[in-house]
Coordinates of C-alpha atoms in Angstrom, one line a residue:
M1 CA -95.0 -62.3 -206.9
L2 CA -94.3 -60.8 -210.4
K3 CA -97.1 -59.7 -213.1
P4 CA -96.8 -62.0 -215.9
R5 CA -95.4 -59.8 -218.7
P6 CA -94.2 -61.2 -222.1
T7 CA -90.4 -61.3 -222.4
T8 CA -87.7 -63.2 -224.7
T9 CA -88.0 -66.0 -222.2
R10 CA -91.8 -66.2 -221.0
E11 CA -95.0 -65.7 -223.1
L12 CA -98.4 -65.6 -221.8
V13 CA -102.2 -66.3 -223.0
N14 CA -104.9 -63.9 -221.8
L15 CA -107.9 -66.4 -220.8
D16 CA -110.5 -63.6 -220.7
G17 CA -114.0 -63.9 -222.1
L18 CA -116.7 -65.8 -222.0
W19 CA -117.0 -68.5 -219.2
R20 CA -119.9 -71.1 -218.5
F21 CA -121.1 -69.7 -215.3
A22 CA -123.1 -70.9 -212.5
V23 CA -124.3 -70.4 -208.8
A24 CA -123.6 -73.7 -206.4
D25 CA -126.5 -75.5 -205.4
A26 CA -125.8 -78.1 -202.6
D27 CA -128.5 -80.8 -204.0
V28 CA -126.1 -81.1 -207.3
R29 CA -123.3 -82.7 -207.5
E30 CA -120.0 -80.2 -207.4
P31 CA -119.2 -78.9 -210.2
W32 CA -115.6 -79.5 -210.6
T33 CA -116.2 -82.9 -211.3
G34 CA -117.0 -82.3 -214.6
T35 CA -118.5 -80.0 -217.2
L36 CA -121.2 -76.9 -215.8
E37 CA -124.6 -77.7 -216.6
T38 CA -125.7 -74.4 -217.3
Q39 CA -127.0 -72.3 -220.0
L40 CA -125.4 -69.3 -218.7
E41 CA -122.3 -67.4 -219.4
A42 CA -120.4 -64.6 -217.9
P43 CA -117.5 -62.0 -219.2
V44 CA -114.4 -62.3 -217.3
P45 CA -113.6 -59.6 -216.2
A46 CA -116.6 -58.6 -214.7
S47 CA -118.7 -59.0 -211.3
Y48 CA -121.5 -60.9 -211.8
N49 CA -124.4 -59.3 -209.9
D50 CA -125.6 -57.0 -212.0
L51 CA -125.4 -59.2 -215.5
F52 CA -128.4 -61.5 -214.8
T53 CA -132.4 -60.9 -214.2
D54 CA -132.6 -62.7 -211.8
Q55 CA -132.8 -61.8 -208.2
K56 CA -131.2 -65.0 -206.3
I57 CA -128.1 -64.7 -208.3
R58 CA -127.6 -60.8 -207.3
D59 CA -128.8 -61.9 -203.8
H60 CA -126.8 -65.2 -204.1
V61 CA -124.1 -65.8 -200.8
G62 CA -122.1 -68.3 -201.2
W63 CA -119.8 -69.9 -204.3
V64 CA -120.3 -69.3 -207.7
W65 CA -118.8 -71.3 -210.6
Y66 CA -116.9 -70.2 -213.9
Q67 CA -115.2 -72.7 -216.4
R68 CA -114.1 -72.6 -219.6
T69 CA -111.4 -75.0 -221.9
V70 CA -108.2 -73.8 -222.4
R71 CA -105.4 -75.0 -224.8
V72 CA -101.7 -74.9 -223.5
P73 CA -99.7 -73.8 -226.0
R74 CA -97.6 -76.2 -227.9
G75 CA -94.3 -74.7 -227.7
W76 CA -94.0 -74.5 -223.9
A77 CA -92.6 -77.8 -223.4
G78 CA -89.8 -78.2 -221.4
E79 CA -91.3 -74.8 -219.5
R80 CA -93.2 -74.4 -216.3
V81 CA -96.8 -73.5 -216.8
L82 CA -99.0 -71.6 -215.0
L83 CA -102.5 -70.1 -213.8
R84 CA -102.6 -66.2 -212.6
L85 CA -106.1 -64.7 -211.3
D86 CA -105.5 -61.2 -211.0
A87 CA -108.2 -61.1 -208.5
A88 CA -111.6 -63.6 -207.2
T89 CA -113.7 -61.5 -205.1
H90 CA -113.6 -62.6 -201.9
E91 CA -112.1 -66.2 -202.2
G92 CA -111.2 -68.0 -204.7
K93 CA -110.6 -72.4 -205.8
V94 CA -109.3 -73.2 -208.9
Y95 CA -109.2 -76.7 -210.2
V96 CA -107.3 -78.1 -213.4
D97 CA -109.8 -80.8 -214.7
D98 CA -110.5 -82.6 -211.2
V99 CA -107.5 -81.3 -209.2
L100 CA -107.6 -78.8 -206.8
V101 CA -104.4 -76.6 -207.8
A102 CA -104.9 -73.3 -205.8
R103 CA -107.2 -71.6 -202.8
H104 CA -106.9 -68.1 -201.8
V105 CA -108.5 -66.2 -199.4
G106 CA -108.6 -62.4 -200.3
G107 CA -110.8 -60.2 -203.3
Y108 CA -108.5 -58.0 -204.7
T109 CA -104.5 -59.5 -204.9
P110 CA -103.3 -61.8 -206.8
F111 CA -102.6 -65.8 -206.9
E112 CA -101.3 -68.5 -209.3
A113 CA -100.7 -72.3 -209.3
D114 CA -97.8 -73.9 -211.1
I115 CA -100.0 -76.6 -213.3
T116 CA -97.1 -78.0 -215.0
D117 CA -97.8 -81.1 -214.0
H118 CA -101.4 -81.3 -214.5
V119 CA -101.4 -80.3 -218.2
T120 CA -99.7 -81.4 -221.7
P121 CA -98.7 -78.3 -223.9
G122 CA -100.7 -78.9 -227.4
G123 CA -103.1 -80.3 -225.0
E124 CA -106.3 -78.5 -223.4
F125 CA -107.5 -78.8 -220.0
R126 CA -110.6 -77.7 -218.2
L127 CA -110.6 -74.9 -215.9
T128 CA -113.1 -74.3 -213.3
V129 CA -112.6 -71.5 -211.1
G130 CA -115.0 -71.3 -207.7
V131 CA -115.6 -68.0 -206.2
N132 CA -117.0 -67.1 -202.4
N133 CA -117.9 -63.7 -201.5
E134 CA -118.9 -64.9 -198.3
L135 CA -117.2 -62.2 -195.2
T136 CA -117.2 -62.5 -192.0
S137 CA -115.1 -61.4 -188.8
E138 CA -111.9 -63.2 -189.9
T139 CA -111.6 -61.5 -193.7
I140 CA -110.7 -58.1 -194.8
P141 CA -113.1 -56.4 -195.4
P142 CA -115.2 -58.1 -193.1
G143 CA -118.6 -58.9 -192.5
S144 CA -121.3 -61.7 -191.3
I145 CA -124.1 -64.0 -192.2
T146 CA -127.2 -64.5 -191.0
A147 CA -130.1 -66.6 -191.8
T148 CA -133.4 -65.3 -192.8
R149 CA -136.8 -67.5 -191.2
D150 CA -137.3 -69.0 -194.9
G151 CA -133.8 -70.3 -194.6
R152 CA -132.1 -67.8 -197.3
R153 CA -128.6 -66.6 -196.5
Q154 CA -127.7 -63.1 -196.1
Q155 CA -124.8 -60.8 -196.1
T156 CA -124.2 -57.9 -194.2
Y157 CA -121.3 -55.5 -194.2
L158 CA -119.8 -52.4 -192.4
H159 CA -118.7 -50.6 -195.9
D160 CA -120.9 -48.2 -198.2
F161 CA -119.9 -49.3 -200.8
Y162 CA -122.0 -52.9 -203.1
N163 CA -120.4 -56.1 -202.5
Y164 CA -119.7 -57.1 -205.8
A165 CA -118.0 -60.5 -206.3
G166 CA -116.7 -62.8 -209.1
L167 CA -113.6 -62.7 -211.3
A168 CA -113.2 -58.8 -211.8
R169 CA -109.8 -58.8 -213.2
S170 CA -107.9 -61.1 -215.9
V171 CA -106.8 -64.5 -215.5
W172 CA -103.8 -65.8 -217.4
L173 CA -101.9 -68.6 -218.3
Y174 CA -98.6 -68.0 -218.8
S175 CA -95.1 -69.8 -218.9
K176 CA -91.3 -69.5 -217.2
P177 CA -88.1 -71.1 -217.3
R178 CA -87.6 -74.2 -214.9
R179 CA -85.2 -71.9 -213.8
H180 CA -86.8 -68.4 -213.3
I181 CA -86.2 -65.3 -211.4
S182 CA -89.4 -64.8 -208.8
D183 CA -89.3 -61.7 -207.5
I184 CA -87.7 -58.1 -207.8
T185 CA -87.8 -54.7 -205.6
I186 CA -86.7 -51.3 -207.0
V187 CA -85.8 -48.8 -204.5
T188 CA -84.4 -45.1 -205.9
G189 CA -82.9 -42.3 -204.6
V190 CA -80.9 -39.3 -206.1
I191 CA -77.6 -37.5 -205.5
G192 CA -77.2 -34.3 -207.1
Q193 CA -78.1 -35.3 -210.7
T194 CA -77.3 -38.8 -210.5
G195 CA -80.4 -41.3 -209.5
I196 CA -79.5 -44.1 -207.3
V197 CA -81.5 -47.5 -208.1
D198 CA -81.3 -50.3 -205.4
Y199 CA -81.7 -53.5 -206.6
S200 CA -82.6 -56.8 -205.1
V201 CA -83.5 -59.9 -207.2
T202 CA -85.1 -63.1 -205.9
A203 CA -84.5 -66.2 -208.5
S204 CA -85.5 -70.0 -207.9
H205 CA -81.8 -71.6 -208.3
E206 CA -78.8 -69.9 -207.7
T207 CA -76.7 -68.5 -210.8
G208 CA -75.6 -65.4 -212.6
V209 CA -77.3 -62.2 -212.8
R210 CA -77.2 -59.4 -214.7
V211 CA -79.1 -56.0 -214.6
C212 CA -79.4 -53.2 -216.8
A213 CA -81.4 -49.9 -216.6
I214 CA -82.7 -48.6 -220.0
D215 CA -83.7 -45.3 -220.6
A216 CA -87.2 -44.3 -222.8
A217 CA -85.5 -43.9 -225.5
G218 CA -84.2 -47.3 -225.4
H219 CA -80.7 -46.3 -224.2
E220 CA -78.6 -48.4 -221.6
V221 CA -77.7 -46.2 -219.0
A222 CA -76.1 -48.4 -216.3
T223 CA -75.7 -52.3 -215.6
A224 CA -74.6 -54.1 -213.0
H225 CA -74.5 -58.1 -211.9
G226 CA -75.4 -59.7 -208.7
S227 CA -78.6 -60.6 -207.4
S228 CA -78.8 -57.1 -205.3
G229 CA -76.9 -53.9 -205.9
T230 CA -77.0 -50.7 -206.9
L231 CA -77.0 -48.9 -210.1
A232 CA -76.3 -44.8 -210.5
I233 CA -78.0 -43.2 -213.5
D234 CA -76.2 -39.8 -214.8
S235 CA -78.0 -36.9 -215.4
V236 CA -81.6 -38.9 -214.3
N237 CA -84.6 -37.9 -215.5
L238 CA -87.1 -37.9 -212.8
W239 CA -90.4 -39.4 -212.1
Q240 CA -92.5 -36.8 -210.9
P241 CA -96.4 -35.5 -210.6
G242 CA -97.6 -35.0 -213.9
A243 CA -94.3 -35.2 -215.6
A244 CA -93.8 -38.9 -215.9
Y245 CA -90.6 -40.7 -216.8
L246 CA -90.1 -44.1 -216.7
Y247 CA -86.9 -46.5 -217.4
D248 CA -87.1 -50.4 -217.9
L249 CA -84.8 -52.7 -215.3
V250 CA -84.0 -55.3 -217.4
V251 CA -82.8 -58.2 -215.4
E252 CA -81.6 -61.6 -216.5
L253 CA -80.3 -64.8 -214.9
V254 CA -77.3 -66.2 -216.8
E255 CA -75.4 -69.4 -217.1
G256 CA -72.0 -68.5 -219.4
N257 CA -73.4 -66.7 -222.2
E258 CA -76.8 -68.1 -222.0
V259 CA -79.8 -66.4 -220.5
I260 CA -82.1 -68.8 -218.9
D261 CA -84.4 -65.8 -218.1
S262 CA -85.4 -62.6 -218.8
Y263 CA -87.8 -60.0 -217.4
T264 CA -88.6 -56.2 -217.4
E265 CA -89.6 -54.0 -215.0
P266 CA -90.6 -50.5 -215.6
F267 CA -89.2 -48.2 -212.7
G268 CA -89.5 -44.0 -212.4
V269 CA -86.7 -42.1 -210.1
R270 CA -88.3 -40.4 -207.6
T271 CA -87.7 -39.5 -203.4
L272 CA -90.2 -39.3 -200.8
E273 CA -90.4 -37.5 -197.5
V274 CA -92.3 -36.4 -194.5
R275 CA -90.3 -33.2 -193.3
G276 CA -92.4 -31.3 -190.3
T277 CA -95.7 -30.6 -191.7
E278 CA -95.0 -30.9 -195.7
F279 CA -95.5 -34.2 -197.7
L280 CA -92.2 -33.8 -200.4
I281 CA -91.6 -35.7 -203.7
N282 CA -88.4 -35.4 -205.5
G283 CA -87.7 -33.0 -202.1
K284 CA -90.4 -30.2 -203.3
P285 CA -93.5 -29.7 -201.2
F286 CA -96.6 -31.6 -202.5
Y287 CA -100.1 -30.9 -202.3
F288 CA -102.2 -33.8 -203.3
T289 CA -105.9 -32.8 -205.2
G290 CA -108.1 -35.5 -206.4
F291 CA -110.2 -37.9 -205.1
G292 CA -111.2 -41.4 -203.5
K293 CA -112.5 -43.5 -205.9
H294 CA -114.3 -46.9 -206.3
E295 CA -113.8 -49.4 -209.2
D296 CA -117.8 -49.0 -210.0
T297 CA -119.3 -49.1 -213.3
A298 CA -122.8 -50.2 -214.4
V299 CA -123.6 -53.7 -215.0
R300 CA -119.7 -54.8 -214.6
G301 CA -120.0 -53.7 -211.4
K302 CA -115.9 -53.9 -210.5
G303 CA -114.7 -55.4 -213.3
H304 CA -111.8 -53.9 -214.8
D305 CA -112.7 -51.9 -218.1
N306 CA -109.8 -50.2 -220.1
A307 CA -112.3 -47.9 -221.6
Y308 CA -113.1 -46.2 -218.2
L309 CA -109.8 -46.4 -217.1
V310 CA -108.6 -44.1 -220.1
H311 CA -111.7 -41.7 -219.7
D312 CA -111.8 -41.6 -215.9
F313 CA -108.0 -40.3 -215.8
Q314 CA -109.3 -38.0 -218.4
L315 CA -111.5 -36.6 -216.1
L316 CA -109.0 -36.2 -213.4
D317 CA -106.7 -34.6 -216.0
W318 CA -109.8 -32.2 -217.2
V319 CA -110.5 -31.5 -213.2
G320 CA -106.8 -30.5 -212.4
A321 CA -106.7 -33.5 -210.1
N322 CA -103.3 -34.8 -209.1
S323 CA -103.9 -37.7 -207.5
F324 CA -106.5 -40.5 -205.7
R325 CA -106.5 -42.9 -203.2
T326 CA -107.6 -46.6 -203.8
S327 CA -110.3 -46.6 -201.8
H328 CA -110.9 -49.0 -200.1
Y329 CA -108.7 -51.7 -201.4
P330 CA -106.1 -52.3 -204.1
Y331 CA -107.0 -51.4 -207.8
A332 CA -106.3 -53.6 -210.6
E333 CA -102.5 -53.6 -211.3
E334 CA -103.6 -52.1 -215.1
V335 CA -104.5 -48.7 -213.0
L336 CA -101.2 -48.1 -211.1
E337 CA -99.4 -48.7 -214.2
F338 CA -101.2 -46.3 -216.2
A339 CA -101.0 -44.0 -213.6
D340 CA -96.9 -44.6 -213.5
R341 CA -97.5 -43.7 -217.4
H342 CA -98.9 -40.5 -216.6
G343 CA -97.6 -38.9 -213.7
I344 CA -100.4 -39.3 -211.2
V345 CA -99.6 -39.7 -207.8
V346 CA -101.5 -42.4 -205.9
V347 CA -102.5 -43.3 -202.0
D348 CA -102.7 -46.9 -201.8
E349 CA -105.1 -48.4 -199.3
T350 CA -105.9 -52.2 -197.6
A351 CA -109.0 -53.5 -198.0
A352 CA -109.3 -53.0 -194.6
V353 CA -112.5 -51.2 -194.1
G354 CA -115.4 -51.5 -191.7
L355 CA -113.3 -52.6 -188.6
N356 CA -115.6 -50.3 -186.9
L357 CA -118.6 -51.7 -184.9
G358 CA -119.4 -47.6 -184.2
V359 CA -121.1 -47.1 -187.1
Q360 CA -123.9 -49.8 -186.0
G361 CA -124.8 -47.4 -183.6
G362 CA -125.7 -44.5 -185.9
L363 CA -124.7 -41.3 -185.1
T364 CA -123.4 -41.9 -181.4
G365 CA -120.6 -44.3 -183.0
I366 CA -121.4 -46.3 -179.8
G367 CA -121.4 -49.9 -181.5
P368 CA -123.7 -52.6 -179.7
K369 CA -120.2 -54.5 -179.1
P370 CA -116.6 -53.6 -179.0
T371 CA -114.9 -53.3 -182.3
F372 CA -111.8 -55.3 -180.5
S373 CA -112.3 -58.0 -178.7
P374 CA -111.9 -61.5 -178.7
E375 CA -115.9 -61.9 -179.8
T376 CA -116.0 -59.9 -182.6
F377 CA -112.5 -58.1 -184.7
N378 CA -109.3 -60.3 -183.0
H379 CA -106.4 -62.0 -183.3
E380 CA -107.6 -64.1 -186.8
T381 CA -108.8 -60.6 -188.3
Q382 CA -105.4 -59.0 -187.2
A383 CA -103.9 -61.9 -189.2
A384 CA -105.7 -61.7 -192.3
H385 CA -105.5 -58.1 -192.3
A386 CA -101.5 -58.5 -192.0
Q387 CA -101.3 -61.3 -195.1
H388 CA -103.3 -58.8 -196.8
L389 CA -101.1 -56.0 -195.8
R390 CA -98.1 -58.1 -197.3
E391 CA -99.8 -59.1 -200.4
V392 CA -100.8 -55.3 -201.3
I393 CA -96.9 -54.4 -200.6
A394 CA -95.6 -56.9 -202.5
R395 CA -97.6 -56.5 -205.5
D396 CA -97.5 -52.4 -205.7
K397 CA -93.8 -51.8 -204.3
N398 CA -92.5 -51.0 -207.5
H399 CA -94.6 -48.4 -208.5
P400 CA -93.5 -44.8 -208.8
S401 CA -96.9 -43.7 -208.5
V402 CA -97.7 -45.3 -205.1
V403 CA -96.7 -42.7 -202.7
M404 CA -98.0 -43.7 -199.9
W405 CA -100.0 -46.7 -198.1
S406 CA -103.2 -46.5 -196.3
I407 CA -103.4 -49.5 -194.3
A408 CA -107.4 -48.8 -193.3
N409 CA -110.4 -46.7 -193.7
E410 CA -112.5 -45.4 -190.9
P411 CA -111.2 -48.1 -188.2
A412 CA -112.7 -47.2 -184.6
S413 CA -109.2 -45.8 -184.1
N414 CA -110.8 -43.9 -181.1
E415 CA -112.0 -47.5 -178.9
E416 CA -109.9 -49.4 -176.6
G417 CA -108.0 -52.3 -178.2
A418 CA -107.1 -49.8 -181.4
R419 CA -104.0 -49.7 -180.7
E420 CA -103.2 -53.4 -179.7
F421 CA -104.2 -54.4 -183.3
F422 CA -102.9 -51.3 -185.0
E423 CA -99.3 -51.3 -183.7
P424 CA -98.3 -54.8 -184.7
L425 CA -99.4 -53.8 -188.7
V426 CA -97.8 -50.6 -188.6
K427 CA -94.4 -51.9 -187.2
L428 CA -95.0 -55.0 -190.4
A429 CA -95.5 -52.2 -193.2
R430 CA -92.4 -50.3 -192.5
E431 CA -90.6 -53.6 -192.5
L432 CA -91.9 -54.8 -195.9
D433 CA -91.7 -51.2 -197.1
P434 CA -89.6 -48.4 -195.0
T435 CA -89.0 -46.3 -198.1
R436 CA -93.1 -44.9 -197.9
P437 CA -94.9 -42.9 -195.7
L438 CA -97.8 -44.5 -194.0
T439 CA -101.4 -43.5 -193.2
Y440 CA -105.0 -44.6 -192.2
A441 CA -108.4 -42.8 -192.8
A442 CA -109.5 -41.9 -189.5
V443 CA -113.6 -42.0 -189.2
M444 CA -115.3 -38.9 -188.0
F445 CA -116.0 -40.7 -184.2
A446 CA -112.2 -40.3 -184.0
T447 CA -111.2 -37.0 -182.5
F448 CA -107.5 -35.5 -181.8
Q449 CA -108.5 -35.9 -178.2
N450 CA -109.3 -39.5 -178.6
D451 CA -107.4 -41.3 -181.2
K452 CA -105.4 -44.2 -179.6
I453 CA -103.0 -44.7 -183.1
A454 CA -102.4 -41.1 -185.1
D455 CA -98.7 -41.3 -183.5
L456 CA -98.1 -44.0 -185.2
F457 CA -98.2 -43.0 -188.6
D458 CA -96.8 -39.9 -190.7
V459 CA -99.5 -38.7 -192.4
L460 CA -103.1 -38.1 -191.0
S461 CA -105.8 -38.1 -193.0
I462 CA -109.2 -37.4 -192.3
N463 CA -112.3 -38.3 -193.2
R464 CA -115.2 -35.1 -191.8
Y465 CA -118.4 -34.6 -193.3
Y466 CA -119.2 -31.1 -191.2
G467 CA -122.3 -29.6 -193.3
W468 CA -123.3 -33.2 -194.7
Y469 CA -124.1 -35.6 -192.1
V470 CA -123.6 -33.1 -189.0
F471 CA -125.1 -29.4 -189.3
T472 CA -126.7 -30.3 -192.3
G473 CA -127.6 -27.3 -194.2
D474 CA -125.5 -24.7 -192.0
L475 CA -122.5 -24.4 -193.9
A476 CA -121.4 -21.5 -191.4
T477 CA -121.3 -23.5 -187.9
A478 CA -119.8 -26.1 -190.4
E479 CA -117.1 -24.4 -191.2
Q480 CA -116.6 -23.6 -187.6
Y481 CA -116.5 -26.7 -186.5
L482 CA -114.1 -28.2 -189.4
E483 CA -111.7 -25.4 -188.5
A484 CA -111.6 -26.1 -184.9
D485 CA -111.0 -29.9 -185.8
L486 CA -108.7 -29.9 -188.3
R487 CA -106.7 -27.2 -186.0
G488 CA -106.8 -29.6 -183.4
W489 CA -105.2 -32.6 -185.4
V490 CA -102.4 -30.3 -185.7
E491 CA -101.6 -28.9 -182.9
A492 CA -101.4 -32.6 -180.9
F493 CA -99.3 -33.8 -183.5
G494 CA -97.7 -31.7 -185.3
K495 CA -97.8 -34.2 -188.6
P496 CA -99.0 -33.4 -191.8
V497 CA -102.9 -33.4 -192.2
M498 CA -104.6 -33.6 -195.8
M499 CA -108.7 -34.4 -195.6
S500 CA -109.2 -37.8 -197.7
E501 CA -112.8 -37.9 -197.5
Y502 CA -115.5 -34.9 -197.7
G503 CA -118.5 -34.5 -199.6
A504 CA -122.0 -34.2 -199.9
D505 CA -124.6 -36.4 -201.6
T506 CA -125.9 -34.6 -205.1
M507 CA -129.0 -35.5 -207.5
P508 CA -127.9 -34.4 -210.9
G509 CA -130.9 -32.0 -211.6
Q510 CA -131.6 -30.8 -208.7
H511 CA -131.6 -26.8 -207.9
S512 CA -132.0 -24.6 -205.5
V513 CA -131.5 -20.8 -204.6
W514 CA -131.0 -21.7 -201.2
D515 CA -128.2 -24.0 -199.5
M516 CA -130.6 -26.6 -199.8
P517 CA -129.0 -30.7 -199.6
W518 CA -129.0 -32.5 -202.4
S519 CA -128.9 -29.5 -205.0
E520 CA -125.9 -29.1 -207.1
E521 CA -125.4 -25.6 -205.7
Y522 CA -125.4 -26.5 -202.3
Q523 CA -122.5 -29.2 -203.3
Q524 CA -120.7 -26.3 -204.9
S525 CA -121.0 -24.3 -201.6
Y526 CA -120.0 -27.3 -199.4
L527 CA -116.9 -27.8 -201.0
T528 CA -116.1 -23.9 -201.3
M529 CA -116.9 -23.7 -197.5
N530 CA -114.3 -26.6 -197.2
H531 CA -111.6 -25.0 -199.4
R532 CA -111.8 -22.1 -197.3
V533 CA -111.0 -23.7 -194.1
F534 CA -108.2 -25.9 -195.6
D535 CA -106.5 -22.5 -196.9
R536 CA -105.9 -21.1 -193.4
I537 CA -104.5 -24.2 -192.0
D538 CA -100.6 -24.3 -192.9
A539 CA -99.9 -28.3 -192.1
F540 CA -102.8 -29.2 -194.4
I541 CA -101.6 -30.9 -197.5
G542 CA -104.1 -31.9 -199.6
E543 CA -107.7 -32.7 -200.3
H544 CA -109.4 -35.9 -201.6
V545 CA -113.1 -34.9 -202.0
W546 CA -115.5 -38.4 -201.8
N547 CA -116.4 -39.1 -204.6
F548 CA -115.1 -39.2 -207.9
A549 CA -118.2 -40.7 -209.4
D550 CA -121.7 -41.9 -208.1
F551 CA -121.3 -46.0 -207.1
Q552 CA -123.5 -48.6 -205.8
T553 CA -124.2 -49.4 -202.3
S554 CA -126.0 -51.9 -200.5
N555 CA -130.0 -51.8 -199.9
G556 CA -130.6 -48.6 -197.0
I557 CA -133.3 -46.3 -197.4
H558 CA -130.8 -43.3 -197.1
R559 CA -129.2 -44.2 -200.4
V560 CA -131.3 -43.6 -204.0
D561 CA -129.5 -45.9 -206.3
G562 CA -126.7 -45.7 -204.7
N563 CA -124.2 -43.4 -203.0
R564 CA -124.5 -39.6 -204.9
K565 CA -121.5 -37.8 -203.5
G566 CA -120.1 -38.0 -206.8
I567 CA -118.4 -34.9 -209.0
F568 CA -119.5 -36.9 -211.5
T569 CA -122.4 -39.2 -212.3
R570 CA -122.0 -43.2 -212.4
D571 CA -122.1 -42.6 -216.2
R572 CA -119.2 -39.8 -215.6
K573 CA -121.4 -36.8 -216.5
P574 CA -120.0 -33.8 -214.4
K575 CA -121.9 -32.2 -211.8
A576 CA -122.0 -28.6 -211.5
A577 CA -119.3 -28.7 -208.4
A578 CA -116.9 -30.4 -211.2
H579 CA -116.4 -27.1 -212.5
T580 CA -116.2 -25.8 -209.2
L581 CA -113.1 -28.3 -208.7
R582 CA -111.7 -27.3 -212.0
A583 CA -111.5 -23.9 -211.8
R584 CA -110.1 -23.9 -207.9
W585 CA -107.6 -27.0 -208.8
T586 CA -106.3 -26.2 -212.6
G587 CA -103.0 -24.8 -212.5
L588 CA -102.0 -25.8 -209.2
A589 CA -99.5 -28.3 -210.1
G590 CA -99.1 -29.8 -206.7
T591 CA -98.8 -26.6 -205.0
K592 CA -100.6 -25.7 -201.8
P593 CA -103.3 -22.5 -202.5
S594 CA -102.2 -19.2 -200.9
A595 CA -103.9 -18.8 -197.7
N596 CA -106.9 -17.1 -197.1
Q597 CA -105.7 -13.8 -195.2
T598 CA -109.6 -12.9 -194.3
A599 CA -110.1 -13.6 -190.8
A600 CA -113.7 -15.5 -189.2
P601 CA -115.7 -12.9 -187.4
D602 CA -115.5 -13.4 -183.5
N603 CA -119.0 -14.6 -183.1
E604 CA -117.7 -17.5 -185.8
K605 CA -114.8 -18.5 -184.2
T606 CA -114.3 -21.8 -182.1
T607 CA -112.0 -23.5 -179.9
T608 CA -110.5 -26.9 -180.5
S609 CA -112.3 -28.0 -177.4
S610 CA -115.9 -27.6 -179.2
V611 CA -115.1 -30.6 -181.4
H612 CA -115.9 -32.8 -178.2
A613 CA -119.1 -31.8 -178.9
L614 CA -119.1 -34.0 -182.1
E615 CA -117.4 -36.7 -181.3
G616 CA -119.2 -39.9 -182.8
A617 CA -121.4 -37.7 -185.4
K618 CA -121.0 -38.8 -188.6

């Protein structure tokens, strides 16, 4: 699905703004049969949960409704007219007047509806969008719904971030010709100084196709004809981390001398390879520095905000980060486009977080039920995961900033049934995109001795919290176990290893002269301990701190107004650890830090077998 863009043959209207808003009530008629009778208004894009003072709205489980009036430009006569929603979390239904025109399950990928036959150019229509926040064992991410004694519905879920819902991304009305370009796929390579651009164009009708590559100065540098083919760009400018260079691929459908449709897709020329224990971009080893992030800000929740987009990337640059993971769902397309333009590397993750019932068992890692079974996460769950994977890769496949797909966060990869669940998904991901490496983020319960899926992937991303959830406050012991753990993965699988999560909750302003958990000094010491270990492991390729900024979570006595592992506060003020990271990362430019040659004293050394003691610790 191509993102709507204005071109010589296409126009679009942004429908963001204030919409009428109502919570579904079973005692009143369905709202799509007329005007919503409500005094509430909600902004789009934004999550609705934190907007209102009414606790019932924040805690509501089920459908809410957005509505506004839309006028179709009168110049669109003879064109196809479409509605596109960049996301509806987690299920959306779209009505044009009283007609259902689209329904989509999945809260972080776009969907659209052709409404040509339901509207009139120059006329108005009533647009109503229903959004359902329910999570079940057959959704990605999963969850469950229970009822209280007084009849209230409550949502539970297995991920540690707040279940914000609503229209958190933009809504568009756009036009395209009746005969049009439907999809474009771009794959790049390099031979010597020549950029190789393989392209494939899908169109609604069979007709002539003309493509050309335009450089950043607006010059045509290569042309071709046909629905698929190869362009060669001499003296190519590569897209590189920290030094982005983008070309435009202009695709035209032609009939004789007439251009029927035109679409422009930005792209960058770069190569990716995993070779031995190295991750290569453009043939050079790359070392990841950065964060797991969240789409999370006060009041707007997961609502996309361009001001925060710019400021967050400024902070990434200031701290010396070269990359981030879209934990734990694909972010708004504007984020990836910004990363494309500014040379930030992205690990693009699906919304498959919470496929692990072991977390219900606390530190034992033993859940009340097996994670993978006909009664828990099953073929229906797997099918939802596969569909989400298709939609993420279809949306993000042409972004040069995206260098790796992460297909799940902290699944129960140590449990029986994990391989049967994930092996078909890995195969599907490789069929959809054979050009990018695959990874997943391994939970603390999964060790190199018991993990059942690690061999299927190209890069091993490890989430570990030695010194926080285990050996809390004892960084000396934590260092021993961390090194044994990481070396065990390297020795067992011979693949590149990176830390996809490590961090410690920190209250800004909490200080101590000792290694006291929750203090700013402890967060600094914790990070420094991890970095010593990383620098001693040759196969180690990167460090993503958890988390970029504090973020909101569900209710829990172990959280004080959300997760406090941020290096920045929720309003983006730096904690002391931000300066620690800046001192380490600034100037690395994607290269691995020099190895620390200082050996641990004999009484601090440990063997990889010692990690057995931590199986199930989190």
